[in-house]
Short mmCIF file of C-alpha atoms in Angstrom, two decimals:
data_model
loop_
_atom_site.label_atom_id
_atom_site.label_comp_id
_atom_site.label_asym_id
_atom_site.label_seq_id
_atom_site.Cartn_x
_atom_site.Cartn_y
_atom_site.Cartn_z
CA UNK S 1 -108.27 -56.12 8.28
CA UNK S 2 -111.35 -57.85 6.72
CA UNK S 3 -114.85 -57.03 6.62
CA UNK S 4 -118.13 -59.27 6.36
CA UNK S 5 -121.70 -58.52 6.52
CA UNK S 6 -121.77 -59.15 10.10
CA UNK S 7 -118.57 -57.15 11.18
CA UNK S 8 -119.37 -53.84 13.47
CA UNK S 9 -117.07 -52.21 11.42
CA UNK S 10 -118.83 -52.87 8.24
CA UNK S 11 -121.97 -51.41 10.06
CA UNK S 12 -120.11 -48.56 11.03
CA UNK S 13 -119.10 -47.74 7.54
CA UNK S 14 -122.84 -47.76 6.32
CA UNK S 15 -123.27 -44.73 9.00
CA UNK S 16 -120.81 -42.62 7.52
CA UNK S 17 -123.26 -39.67 6.04
CA UNK S 18 -120.87 -36.83 6.23
CA UNK S 19 -117.59 -35.80 5.43
CA UNK S 20 -116.84 -35.51 9.36
CA UNK S 21 -118.26 -38.99 9.61
CA UNK S 22 -115.18 -40.42 7.50
CA UNK S 23 -112.75 -39.05 9.96
CA UNK S 24 -114.85 -39.95 13.11
CA UNK S 25 -115.44 -43.73 11.94
CA UNK S 26 -112.02 -44.48 10.86
CA UNK S 27 -110.27 -42.72 13.10
CA UNK S 28 -112.19 -44.62 16.01
CA UNK S 29 -112.31 -48.08 14.40
CA UNK S 30 -108.88 -48.30 12.44
CA UNK S 31 -107.03 -45.89 14.65
CA UNK S 32 -103.48 -47.50 14.05
CA UNK S 33 -104.06 -47.92 10.18
CA UNK S 34 -102.06 -45.64 7.74
CA UNK S 35 -104.20 -42.98 6.53
CA UNK S 36 -101.86 -40.29 4.94
CA UNK S 37 -98.56 -40.61 3.36
CA UNK S 38 -96.57 -37.29 2.28
CA UNK S 39 -92.94 -38.05 1.24
CA UNK S 40 -91.59 -39.79 4.55
CA UNK S 41 -94.15 -38.56 6.60
CA UNK S 42 -97.25 -40.86 7.66
CA UNK S 43 -100.17 -40.20 9.48
CA UNK S 44 -102.57 -42.80 11.28
CA UNK S 45 -106.10 -42.61 10.93
CA UNK S 46 -105.93 -41.84 14.72
CA UNK S 47 -103.31 -39.13 14.54
CA UNK S 48 -105.37 -37.50 11.82
CA UNK S 49 -108.47 -37.62 13.71
CA UNK S 50 -106.92 -36.05 16.78
CA UNK S 51 -105.24 -33.44 14.59
CA UNK S 52 -108.47 -32.65 13.14
CA UNK S 53 -109.98 -32.29 16.50
CA UNK S 54 -107.43 -29.68 17.26
CA UNK S 55 -108.09 -27.87 14.23
CA UNK S 56 -111.78 -27.80 14.97
CA UNK S 57 -111.43 -26.89 18.63
CA UNK S 58 -108.82 -24.22 17.31
CA UNK S 59 -111.65 -22.69 14.74
CA UNK S 60 -114.27 -22.69 17.12
CA UNK S 61 -111.99 -20.55 19.50
CA UNK S 62 -111.64 -18.22 16.89
CA UNK S 63 -115.30 -18.00 16.10
CA UNK S 64 -115.65 -20.14 13.36
CA UNK S 65 -119.49 -21.69 13.69
CA UNK S 66 -121.56 -24.21 11.05
CA UNK S 67 -121.13 -23.54 7.59
CA UNK S 68 -118.60 -20.68 8.05
CA UNK S 69 -115.92 -20.87 5.24
CA UNK S 70 -111.93 -21.71 6.01
CA UNK S 71 -109.93 -20.64 3.14
CA UNK S 72 -106.81 -22.81 2.29
CA UNK S 73 -103.93 -22.07 -0.17
CA UNK S 74 -101.13 -24.48 -0.36
CA UNK S 75 -100.36 -27.30 -2.88
CA UNK S 76 -101.27 -30.98 -1.87
CA UNK S 77 -100.29 -31.72 1.83
CA UNK S 78 -101.35 -33.23 4.88
CA UNK S 79 -102.24 -29.76 6.18
CA UNK S 80 -105.12 -29.65 3.43
CA UNK S 81 -106.81 -32.65 5.35
CA UNK S 82 -105.91 -31.24 9.08
CA UNK S 83 -107.92 -28.40 7.76
CA UNK S 84 -110.66 -30.25 5.74
CA UNK S 85 -111.68 -32.58 8.69
CA UNK S 86 -111.06 -29.96 11.31
CA UNK S 87 -113.67 -27.97 9.67
CA UNK S 88 -115.74 -30.74 9.31
CA UNK S 89 -116.08 -31.50 12.76
CA UNK S 90 -117.58 -28.21 13.15
CA UNK S 91 -119.87 -28.78 10.06
CA UNK S 92 -117.85 -25.75 8.78
CA UNK S 93 -116.42 -25.70 5.02
CA UNK S 94 -113.04 -25.82 3.81
CA UNK S 95 -112.41 -24.04 0.62
CA UNK S 96 -109.26 -24.82 -1.30
CA UNK S 97 -108.25 -21.93 -3.41
CA UNK S 98 -106.36 -22.70 -6.59
CA UNK S 99 -102.81 -21.89 -6.08
CA UNK S 100 -101.89 -21.32 -9.55
CA UNK S 101 -103.73 -18.03 -9.55
CA UNK S 102 -102.64 -14.78 -9.52
CA UNK S 103 -102.87 -12.41 -6.34
CA UNK S 104 -106.04 -10.45 -7.40
CA UNK S 105 -107.91 -13.83 -8.24
CA UNK S 106 -106.94 -15.60 -4.99
CA UNK S 107 -108.08 -12.16 -3.27
CA UNK S 108 -111.44 -12.42 -5.04
CA UNK S 109 -112.15 -16.07 -3.78
CA UNK S 110 -111.09 -15.57 -0.26
CA UNK S 111 -113.50 -12.40 -0.37
CA UNK S 112 -116.31 -14.16 -2.23
CA UNK S 113 -116.34 -17.18 0.19
CA UNK S 114 -116.25 -14.91 3.04
CA UNK S 115 -113.76 -16.89 4.67
CA UNK S 116 -113.17 -16.14 8.42
CA UNK S 117 -109.85 -17.94 8.37
CA UNK S 118 -107.14 -18.40 5.89
CA UNK S 119 -104.34 -21.05 6.13
CA UNK S 120 -101.37 -20.36 3.47
CA UNK S 121 -98.43 -22.52 2.35
CA UNK S 122 -94.90 -21.28 2.70
CA UNK S 123 -94.87 -20.92 -1.35
CA UNK S 124 -97.51 -18.38 -1.37
CA UNK S 125 -96.18 -15.76 1.22
CA UNK S 126 -96.08 -13.44 -1.57
CA UNK S 127 -99.63 -13.43 -2.40
CA UNK S 128 -100.87 -13.52 1.06
CA UNK S 129 -98.62 -10.26 1.64
CA UNK S 130 -100.09 -8.75 -1.54
CA UNK S 131 -103.60 -9.27 -0.46
CA UNK S 132 -103.68 -9.45 3.12
CA UNK S 133 -104.75 -5.58 3.57
CA UNK S 134 -107.77 -6.24 1.01
CA UNK S 135 -109.36 -9.41 2.60
CA UNK S 136 -112.93 -7.97 3.87
CA UNK S 137 -113.99 -11.13 6.33
CA UNK S 138 -110.78 -12.99 7.37
CA UNK S 139 -109.87 -12.36 10.98
CA UNK S 140 -107.04 -14.64 11.20
CA UNK S 141 -104.35 -15.81 8.97
CA UNK S 142 -101.74 -18.89 9.67
CA UNK S 143 -98.83 -19.17 7.43
CA UNK S 144 -97.44 -23.14 7.48
CA UNK S 145 -93.66 -22.81 8.38
CA UNK S 146 -94.44 -19.62 10.02
CA UNK S 147 -94.07 -15.62 9.06
CA UNK S 148 -93.00 -12.70 10.85
CA UNK S 149 -96.56 -11.28 11.23
CA UNK S 150 -98.88 -14.59 11.22
CA UNK S 151 -98.88 -17.38 13.47
CA UNK S 152 -97.44 -20.62 12.58
CA UNK S 153 -100.21 -22.86 11.55
CA UNK S 154 -98.45 -26.17 13.08
CA UNK S 155 -97.29 -24.31 16.21
CA UNK S 156 -100.87 -23.25 16.72
CA UNK S 157 -102.59 -26.72 15.94
CA UNK S 158 -100.40 -28.28 18.78
CA UNK S 159 -101.53 -25.87 21.25
CA UNK S 160 -105.39 -26.56 20.76
CA UNK S 161 -107.08 -28.93 22.86
CA UNK S 162 -107.89 -32.32 21.32
CA UNK S 163 -111.67 -33.61 21.99
CA UNK S 164 -114.48 -34.01 19.14
CA UNK S 165 -116.77 -30.98 19.32
CA UNK S 166 -119.59 -33.37 18.44
CA UNK S 167 -121.48 -30.97 16.00
CA UNK S 168 -123.55 -32.85 13.48
CA UNK S 169 -124.06 -31.87 9.91
CA UNK S 170 -127.12 -32.56 7.71
CA UNK S 171 -127.52 -34.08 4.07
CA UNK S 172 -128.19 -30.65 2.92
CA UNK S 173 -125.39 -28.85 4.60
CA UNK S 174 -122.42 -27.85 2.14
CA UNK S 175 -119.45 -29.96 2.48
CA UNK S 176 -117.38 -28.83 -0.25
CA UNK S 177 -116.95 -25.41 -1.80
CA UNK S 178 -114.87 -25.68 -4.92
CA UNK S 179 -114.46 -22.95 -7.21
CA UNK S 180 -114.86 -23.36 -10.80
CA UNK S 181 -112.14 -23.00 -13.17
CA UNK S 182 -112.85 -19.38 -14.10
CA UNK S 183 -111.50 -19.93 -17.94
CA UNK S 184 -114.48 -17.27 -18.70
CA UNK S 185 -115.86 -14.80 -16.52
CA UNK S 186 -115.32 -15.09 -13.00
CA UNK S 187 -114.77 -18.15 -10.72
CA UNK S 188 -118.10 -19.30 -9.17
CA UNK S 189 -118.20 -20.99 -5.89
CA UNK S 190 -119.80 -24.57 -6.55
CA UNK S 191 -121.58 -25.84 -3.27
CA UNK S 192 -121.43 -29.49 -3.03
CA UNK S 193 -123.48 -30.84 0.11
CA UNK S 194 -122.90 -34.16 1.96
CA UNK S 195 -126.07 -35.79 0.19
CA UNK S 196 -124.14 -35.17 -3.26
CA UNK S 197 -120.89 -36.83 -2.09
CA UNK S 198 -122.78 -39.67 -0.55
CA UNK S 199 -124.94 -40.33 -3.61
CA UNK S 200 -121.61 -41.32 -5.01
CA UNK S 201 -119.09 -42.63 -2.19
CA UNK S 202 -120.88 -45.89 -1.22
CA UNK S 203 -120.88 -47.10 -4.91
CA UNK S 204 -117.21 -46.47 -5.21
CA UNK S 205 -116.14 -49.67 -4.27
CA UNK S 206 -118.37 -51.29 -6.87
CA UNK S 207 -117.38 -48.87 -9.59
CA UNK S 208 -113.63 -48.50 -9.23
CA UNK S 209 -113.14 -51.16 -6.53
CA UNK S 210 -111.56 -49.01 -3.97
CA UNK S 211 -111.55 -50.74 -0.55
CA UNK S 212 -110.09 -50.38 3.09
CA UNK S 213 -106.79 -52.09 1.53
CA UNK S 214 -106.23 -49.82 -1.53
CA UNK S 215 -103.08 -47.58 -1.71
CA UNK S 216 -104.76 -44.63 -3.38
CA UNK S 217 -102.53 -42.19 -4.76
CA UNK S 218 -103.96 -38.37 -4.43
CA UNK S 219 -102.09 -36.41 -7.58
CA UNK S 220 -104.44 -34.05 -8.93
CA UNK S 221 -104.70 -30.69 -7.17
CA UNK S 222 -107.03 -30.99 -4.06
CA UNK S 223 -108.84 -27.60 -5.08
CA UNK S 224 -110.35 -29.74 -7.99
CA UNK S 225 -112.96 -32.17 -7.78
CA UNK S 226 -110.52 -34.90 -9.35
CA UNK S 227 -108.35 -33.93 -6.35
CA UNK S 228 -110.11 -33.58 -3.35
CA UNK S 229 -113.29 -35.52 -4.41
CA UNK S 230 -110.99 -38.54 -5.44
CA UNK S 231 -109.23 -38.16 -2.40
CA UNK S 232 -112.59 -38.35 -0.14
CA UNK S 233 -113.67 -41.33 -2.19
CA UNK S 234 -110.46 -43.43 -0.93
CA UNK S 235 -110.51 -41.93 2.67
CA UNK S 236 -114.51 -42.95 2.72
CA UNK S 237 -113.37 -46.53 2.18
CA UNK S 238 -110.66 -46.35 5.13
CA UNK S 239 -107.51 -46.94 2.65
CA UNK S 240 -104.43 -45.20 2.51
CA UNK S 241 -103.81 -42.16 0.52
CA UNK S 242 -100.54 -41.27 -0.96
CA UNK S 243 -100.29 -37.47 -1.38
CA UNK S 244 -98.54 -36.06 -4.26
CA UNK S 245 -97.59 -32.31 -3.64
CA UNK S 246 -97.18 -31.47 -7.10
CA UNK S 247 -97.27 -33.76 -10.26
CA UNK S 248 -93.72 -34.61 -11.81
CA UNK S 249 -94.46 -37.38 -14.20
CA UNK S 250 -91.28 -39.02 -13.76
CA UNK S 251 -91.53 -38.88 -10.02
CA UNK S 252 -95.18 -40.37 -10.43
CA UNK S 253 -93.83 -43.34 -12.34
CA UNK S 254 -91.35 -44.05 -9.48
CA UNK S 255 -93.48 -43.70 -6.97
CA UNK S 256 -96.15 -46.29 -8.09
CA UNK S 257 -93.43 -48.92 -7.48
CA UNK S 258 -91.98 -47.74 -4.65
CA UNK S 259 -95.32 -46.88 -2.64
CA UNK S 260 -97.18 -50.28 -4.25
CA UNK S 261 -99.81 -47.76 -5.42
CA UNK S 262 -103.10 -49.65 -6.21
CA UNK S 263 -105.47 -46.87 -7.48
CA UNK S 264 -105.25 -43.57 -8.81
CA UNK S 265 -106.97 -40.51 -10.78
CA UNK S 266 -105.04 -38.85 -13.47
CA UNK S 267 -105.62 -36.61 -16.25
CA UNK S 268 -105.14 -37.57 -19.85
CA UNK S 269 -102.13 -35.08 -20.27
CA UNK S 270 -100.57 -36.77 -16.93
CA UNK S 271 -100.93 -39.96 -18.44
CA UNK S 272 -99.30 -39.23 -21.94
CA UNK S 273 -96.25 -37.33 -20.22
CA UNK S 274 -96.05 -40.34 -17.96
CA UNK S 275 -95.81 -42.69 -21.11
CA UNK S 276 -92.94 -40.38 -22.36
CA UNK S 277 -90.79 -40.71 -19.30
CA UNK S 278 -87.67 -42.59 -20.26
CA UNK S 279 -87.84 -46.28 -19.04
CA UNK S 280 -91.60 -45.96 -18.33
CA UNK S 281 -92.11 -49.14 -20.43
CA UNK S 282 -89.73 -50.93 -17.94
CA UNK S 283 -91.17 -49.63 -14.54
CA UNK S 284 -92.74 -51.42 -12.09
CA UNK S 285 -96.51 -51.09 -12.49
CA UNK S 286 -97.09 -54.45 -10.79
CA UNK S 287 -99.17 -52.90 -7.68
CA UNK S 288 -101.47 -51.29 -10.11
CA UNK S 289 -105.16 -52.15 -10.19
CA UNK S 290 -107.29 -49.71 -11.34
CA UNK S 291 -106.45 -45.99 -12.92
CA UNK S 292 -109.45 -43.61 -13.37
CA UNK S 293 -108.83 -40.78 -15.81
CA UNK S 294 -111.15 -37.78 -16.99
CA UNK S 295 -111.44 -34.25 -16.91
CA UNK S 296 -110.24 -33.48 -20.22
CA UNK S 297 -110.51 -35.64 -23.68
CA UNK S 298 -108.19 -38.42 -24.30
CA UNK S 299 -106.84 -39.94 -27.48
CA UNK S 300 -107.44 -43.11 -28.72
CA UNK S 301 -103.75 -43.14 -29.43
CA UNK S 302 -102.65 -42.53 -25.73
CA UNK S 303 -105.31 -44.56 -24.20
CA UNK S 304 -104.22 -47.63 -26.06
CA UNK S 305 -100.73 -47.12 -25.07
CA UNK S 306 -101.90 -46.61 -21.64
CA UNK S 307 -103.36 -49.94 -21.36
CA UNK S 308 -100.34 -51.71 -23.22
CA UNK S 309 -97.80 -49.98 -20.51
CA UNK S 310 -99.67 -49.92 -17.28
CA UNK S 311 -101.62 -53.33 -17.76
CA UNK S 312 -104.31 -52.66 -15.17
CA UNK S 313 -107.91 -51.65 -15.37
CA UNK S 314 -108.86 -48.55 -16.62
CA UNK S 315 -111.92 -46.63 -15.80
CA UNK S 316 -113.16 -43.24 -17.78
CA UNK S 317 -115.05 -40.83 -15.34
CA UNK S 318 -116.92 -37.88 -16.95
CA UNK S 319 -118.37 -35.39 -14.81
CA UNK S 320 -117.76 -31.81 -13.65
CA UNK S 321 -117.09 -29.95 -10.29
CA UNK S 322 -121.10 -29.05 -10.40
CA UNK S 323 -121.77 -32.56 -10.50
CA UNK S 324 -119.59 -33.95 -7.84
CA UNK S 325 -117.28 -35.46 -10.13
CA UNK S 326 -117.81 -38.58 -12.01
CA UNK S 327 -121.76 -39.28 -13.35
CA UNK S 328 -120.74 -41.18 -16.48
CA UNK S 329 -118.17 -44.00 -16.42
CA UNK S 330 -116.31 -46.38 -18.99
CA UNK S 331 -115.67 -49.74 -17.65
CA UNK S 332 -112.63 -51.97 -18.17
CA UNK S 333 -114.42 -54.04 -20.60
CA UNK S 334 -114.80 -51.21 -22.95
CA UNK S 335 -111.07 -50.71 -22.87
CA UNK S 336 -110.10 -53.08 -25.33
CA UNK S 337 -108.16 -51.88 -28.10
CA UNK S 338 -108.94 -55.08 -30.02
CA UNK S 339 -112.14 -56.32 -28.64
CA UNK S 340 -115.61 -56.24 -30.41
CA UNK S 341 -116.35 -52.84 -28.72
CA UNK S 342 -113.27 -50.95 -29.23
CA UNK S 343 -115.28 -48.02 -30.96
CA UNK S 344 -116.22 -47.37 -27.13
CA UNK S 345 -112.76 -46.30 -26.73
CA UNK S 346 -114.11 -42.73 -28.05
CA UNK S 347 -116.92 -42.82 -25.45
CA UNK S 348 -116.98 -41.96 -22.00
CA UNK S 349 -119.30 -44.84 -21.00
CA UNK S 350 -122.53 -45.15 -19.27
CA UNK S 351 -124.45 -43.40 -16.53
CA UNK S 352 -123.74 -44.25 -13.32
CA UNK S 353 -126.35 -45.37 -10.36
CA UNK S 354 -129.15 -42.68 -9.98
CA UNK S 355 -127.52 -40.73 -12.93
CA UNK S 356 -129.83 -39.68 -15.92
CA UNK S 357 -128.39 -38.05 -19.03
CA UNK S 358 -130.18 -36.43 -22.17
CA UNK S 359 -128.98 -34.48 -25.19
CA UNK S 360 -130.62 -31.35 -25.69
CA UNK S 361 -130.95 -29.03 -28.89
CA UNK S 362 -130.43 -25.61 -27.09
CA UNK S 363 -132.27 -23.68 -30.04
CA UNK S 364 -135.49 -25.62 -29.59
CA UNK S 365 -134.71 -26.82 -26.02
CA UNK S 366 -136.15 -30.30 -27.27
CA UNK S 367 -134.22 -33.85 -27.05
CA UNK S 368 -132.23 -34.47 -29.81
CA UNK S 369 -132.67 -37.77 -31.72
CA UNK S 370 -129.91 -40.64 -31.33
CA UNK S 371 -126.72 -39.63 -32.53
CA UNK S 372 -127.26 -35.94 -32.93
CA UNK S 373 -125.13 -33.61 -31.31
CA UNK S 374 -126.41 -31.34 -28.49
CA UNK S 375 -125.76 -29.97 -24.88
CA UNK S 376 -125.32 -32.63 -22.26
CA UNK S 377 -127.77 -32.27 -19.61
CA UNK S 378 -127.52 -34.31 -16.26
CA UNK S 379 -130.17 -35.00 -13.39
CA UNK S 380 -128.59 -36.62 -10.43
CA UNK S 381 -128.34 -36.52 -6.47
CA UNK S 382 -125.02 -35.67 -7.16
CA UNK S 383 -125.89 -32.17 -8.80
CA UNK S 384 -124.57 -29.42 -6.76
CA UNK S 385 -126.74 -27.29 -4.60
CA UNK S 386 -125.69 -24.19 -6.59
CA UNK S 387 -123.48 -21.38 -6.98
CA UNK S 388 -122.51 -19.54 -3.72
CA UNK S 389 -124.24 -16.44 -3.54
CA UNK S 390 -125.12 -16.43 -7.36
CA UNK S 391 -129.00 -17.27 -7.85
CA UNK S 392 -128.95 -16.18 -11.43
CA UNK S 393 -126.03 -18.29 -12.44
CA UNK S 394 -127.57 -21.03 -10.44
CA UNK S 395 -131.00 -20.65 -12.36
CA UNK S 396 -129.00 -20.62 -15.77
CA UNK S 397 -127.40 -23.96 -14.86
CA UNK S 398 -130.21 -26.02 -13.33
CA UNK S 399 -133.56 -26.20 -14.53
CA UNK S 400 -136.68 -26.08 -12.41
CA UNK S 401 -137.21 -29.99 -12.76
CA UNK S 402 -133.46 -30.78 -11.94
CA UNK S 403 -131.70 -31.06 -14.78
CA UNK S 404 -127.91 -29.66 -14.88
CA UNK S 405 -127.12 -28.01 -17.95
CA UNK S 406 -123.23 -29.15 -18.41
CA UNK S 407 -122.31 -26.97 -21.32
CA UNK S 408 -120.61 -29.90 -23.05
CA UNK S 409 -121.60 -31.15 -26.49
CA UNK S 410 -122.28 -34.84 -27.01
CA UNK S 411 -124.63 -37.46 -28.13
CA UNK S 412 -125.93 -41.15 -27.26
CA UNK S 413 -125.57 -44.12 -29.19
CA UNK S 414 -128.17 -46.71 -29.41
CA UNK S 415 -126.62 -48.46 -26.49
CA UNK S 416 -126.85 -45.54 -24.29
CA UNK S 417 -123.17 -44.69 -24.22
CA UNK S 418 -122.28 -40.97 -24.29
CA UNK S 419 -119.74 -39.44 -26.75
CA UNK S 420 -118.29 -36.13 -25.69
CA UNK S 421 -117.76 -33.61 -28.73
CA UNK S 422 -116.67 -30.58 -26.69
CA UNK S 423 -117.72 -27.73 -24.67
CA UNK S 424 -120.45 -25.95 -26.29
CA UNK S 425 -118.52 -22.55 -26.41
CA UNK S 426 -115.60 -24.15 -28.09
CA UNK S 427 -117.50 -25.36 -30.98
CA UNK S 428 -116.27 -23.58 -34.27
CA UNK S 429 -118.64 -22.57 -36.94
CA UNK S 430 -117.17 -22.92 -40.49
CA UNK S 431 -119.26 -22.17 -43.48
CA UNK S 432 -122.35 -22.67 -41.41
CA UNK S 433 -121.37 -26.31 -40.38
CA UNK S 434 -120.36 -27.10 -36.75
CA UNK S 435 -116.88 -28.12 -35.89
CA UNK S 436 -116.18 -29.88 -32.69
CA UNK S 437 -112.32 -29.47 -31.89
CA UNK S 438 -112.13 -32.78 -29.76
CA UNK S 439 -113.10 -34.88 -32.75
CA UNK S 440 -110.66 -33.21 -34.72
CA UNK S 441 -107.55 -33.18 -32.09
CA UNK S 442 -108.42 -36.98 -31.62
CA UNK S 443 -107.67 -37.89 -35.21
CA UNK S 444 -104.65 -35.54 -35.07
CA UNK S 445 -103.20 -37.38 -31.86
CA UNK S 446 -102.72 -40.51 -34.05
CA UNK S 447 -100.35 -38.80 -36.40
CA UNK S 448 -96.76 -40.11 -35.09
CA UNK S 449 -94.93 -36.87 -35.22
CA UNK S 450 -97.70 -35.27 -32.79
CA UNK S 451 -97.29 -35.28 -29.06
CA UNK S 452 -100.15 -32.79 -28.06
CA UNK S 453 -102.53 -30.67 -30.01
CA UNK S 454 -105.40 -28.36 -29.66
CA UNK S 455 -107.79 -26.85 -32.50
CA UNK S 456 -109.31 -23.46 -32.14
CA UNK S 457 -111.32 -21.40 -34.53
CA UNK S 458 -109.67 -18.56 -36.13
CA UNK S 459 -111.10 -15.58 -38.28
CA UNK S 460 -111.59 -16.34 -41.80
CA UNK S 461 -112.98 -13.99 -44.44
CA UNK S 462 -114.90 -16.71 -46.47
CA UNK S 463 -116.02 -18.91 -43.92
CA UNK S 464 -116.29 -17.03 -41.11
CA UNK S 465 -113.78 -19.09 -38.93
CA UNK S 466 -111.97 -22.26 -39.86
CA UNK S 467 -110.00 -24.61 -37.48
CA UNK S 468 -106.56 -23.95 -36.80
CA UNK S 469 -104.09 -26.66 -35.17
CA UNK S 470 -101.62 -25.65 -32.40
CA UNK S 471 -99.12 -28.62 -32.31
CA UNK S 472 -96.70 -29.78 -29.98
CA UNK S 473 -94.29 -31.84 -31.75
CA UNK S 474 -92.50 -35.45 -30.36
CA UNK S 475 -88.82 -34.70 -29.42
CA UNK S 476 -86.53 -35.07 -32.26
CA UNK S 477 -89.08 -35.48 -35.12
CA UNK S 478 -89.77 -33.08 -37.79
CA UNK S 479 -93.04 -32.59 -39.71
CA UNK S 480 -94.14 -30.08 -42.15
CA UNK S 481 -97.38 -27.90 -41.73
CA UNK S 482 -99.13 -29.48 -45.20
CA UNK S 483 -98.61 -32.95 -43.95
CA UNK S 484 -100.50 -32.51 -40.81
CA UNK S 485 -103.27 -30.79 -43.00
CA UNK S 486 -103.40 -33.52 -45.40
CA UNK S 487 -103.35 -36.38 -42.69
CA UNK S 488 -106.62 -34.74 -41.54
CA UNK S 489 -108.32 -34.48 -44.57
CA UNK S 490 -107.48 -38.26 -45.31
CA UNK S 491 -109.57 -38.89 -42.20
CA UNK S 492 -112.19 -35.83 -41.81
CA UNK S 493 -114.44 -33.99 -43.81
CA UNK S 494 -112.85 -31.20 -45.49
CA UNK S 495 -114.80 -28.56 -43.32
CA UNK S 496 -113.29 -30.19 -40.20
CA UNK S 497 -109.99 -30.08 -41.31
CA UNK S 498 -107.56 -27.28 -40.10
CA UNK S 499 -106.66 -24.63 -42.55
CA UNK S 500 -103.11 -23.85 -40.91
CA UNK S 501 -100.83 -25.14 -38.18
CA UNK S 502 -98.59 -23.31 -35.62
CA UNK S 503 -96.34 -25.14 -33.41
CA UNK S 504 -95.79 -24.62 -29.84
CA UNK S 505 -93.58 -26.15 -27.09
CA UNK S 506 -96.38 -26.81 -24.76
CA UNK S 507 -100.35 -26.10 -24.44
CA UNK S 508 -101.42 -24.08 -21.68
CA UNK S 509 -103.63 -25.97 -19.48
CA UNK S 510 -105.56 -25.14 -16.08
CA UNK S 511 -104.80 -27.43 -13.28
CA UNK S 512 -107.75 -29.86 -14.13
CA UNK S 513 -105.91 -30.66 -17.34
CA UNK S 514 -108.05 -28.79 -19.43
CA UNK S 515 -106.75 -27.11 -22.42
CA UNK S 516 -106.97 -23.19 -22.16
CA UNK S 517 -108.56 -22.40 -25.76
CA UNK S 518 -109.63 -18.90 -24.51
CA UNK S 519 -105.74 -18.10 -24.09
CA UNK S 520 -104.78 -19.65 -27.36
CA UNK S 521 -107.78 -17.93 -29.23
CA UNK S 522 -107.17 -14.44 -27.90
CA UNK S 523 -104.16 -13.41 -30.31
CA UNK S 524 -106.27 -14.17 -33.68
CA UNK S 525 -109.30 -12.47 -32.32
CA UNK S 526 -107.56 -9.12 -30.86
CA UNK S 527 -109.05 -5.79 -32.36
CA UNK S 528 -112.47 -7.74 -33.22
CA UNK S 529 -115.85 -6.78 -31.73
CA UNK S 530 -116.99 -10.41 -31.47
CA UNK S 531 -114.85 -13.76 -30.88
CA UNK S 532 -116.62 -15.44 -33.47
CA UNK S 533 -117.44 -14.61 -37.11
#
């Protein structure tokens, strides 16, 4: 259907101010239109709304009330949306747990969230069996596909009564609780309110051109804001969402043509591996309109090839879980590798509507001059409520006047474009000079023999620490260590250049696509009192 200024459906859209409102409005106003596609299975908005109602009523019967947490452990699938929207209809909160975590980590998150109910996918029954006896607040467990000890989720859902319970949420109620990556320390529960999400969702149509007629690919893990948040942006518009259960680059290349995908969010590593799929350059990408990418740095080389092969508009989105995803965007106009602003390919763009960005010298707590690198601070209605049950951590991250400290290092140019250098904690200090690995990695990725690279700091008796390149070679290509080092010296100041190279088959990454620098650094710093020199 097409909307106009006088269309009642358009008026209903403006009334969506909570996550529950998404399924209520579309489940009523466009009940027969496709909502979700997973493999050969399709749900209309009306069917999704009814399933969410049954989940809500079933959860209520189990004692789940407003703002209680319901934990979900499974890969991407329709069941996530059953639980997510079912909880939302009660003003409860669905907590998607990172399914790549080990059993003790899953146990920690479920207990930390104080979840009353846990829904587990069939692949994670071994984890469930290992932790069930240690779950302190869970009173009911469901297993998708059934279990000898626990009820089958689908069977239980089908027995619950339909009918919207009619519970309303406020703007400040928690809508999402996503857990931080936990690459250092224990994961933190990031509380995102309805107000946080609806500071962004209404402008997604203007920024990323999402509409009710889009076919939106949901390929990133739903426990990550790039998965769950991106899915919600499309569903707010009422479009069809194609769920990718687990990202396989070759399968995604085929899926785009088969399902006539128009939009998608992908991390740079996924885009890079899609480019390497045999036949990718001849694949059918004619339906693609917009690809949004983010969550990790991208090299200019990969970005140029993406623009050439996929032939659609590209938006870069910079943000964090704590900022409800994107707060800075690089528009398609700045993605022309041959245009007058091609230098902006190294940028992540300009602040979005209602977003303020400043660069702060954390030693003096004053603003850095233009072009100088410091910590990126963000003030926006999208900034989280705080960390669940961690007031001290919240106070460290959000200043009294509302600035969120990102932990990322970057600078602003004369036009207000933001350039990311690296995580502050990943910075290498070599001989008193600051080295930002992302800058070095970007140069290395332009070498024709390099498929992937990470730069870390390793101990050095003279300089304290020096950069080391961990390199994945392209298939069938040989290259010497000295060639890689010399290549950098031709393009970077000497103190920034790696002094050694180690070869690896694949870089370790977390589900959001970020390289696990901590894992790469550990072997080189074992036995030392400090992890920096």
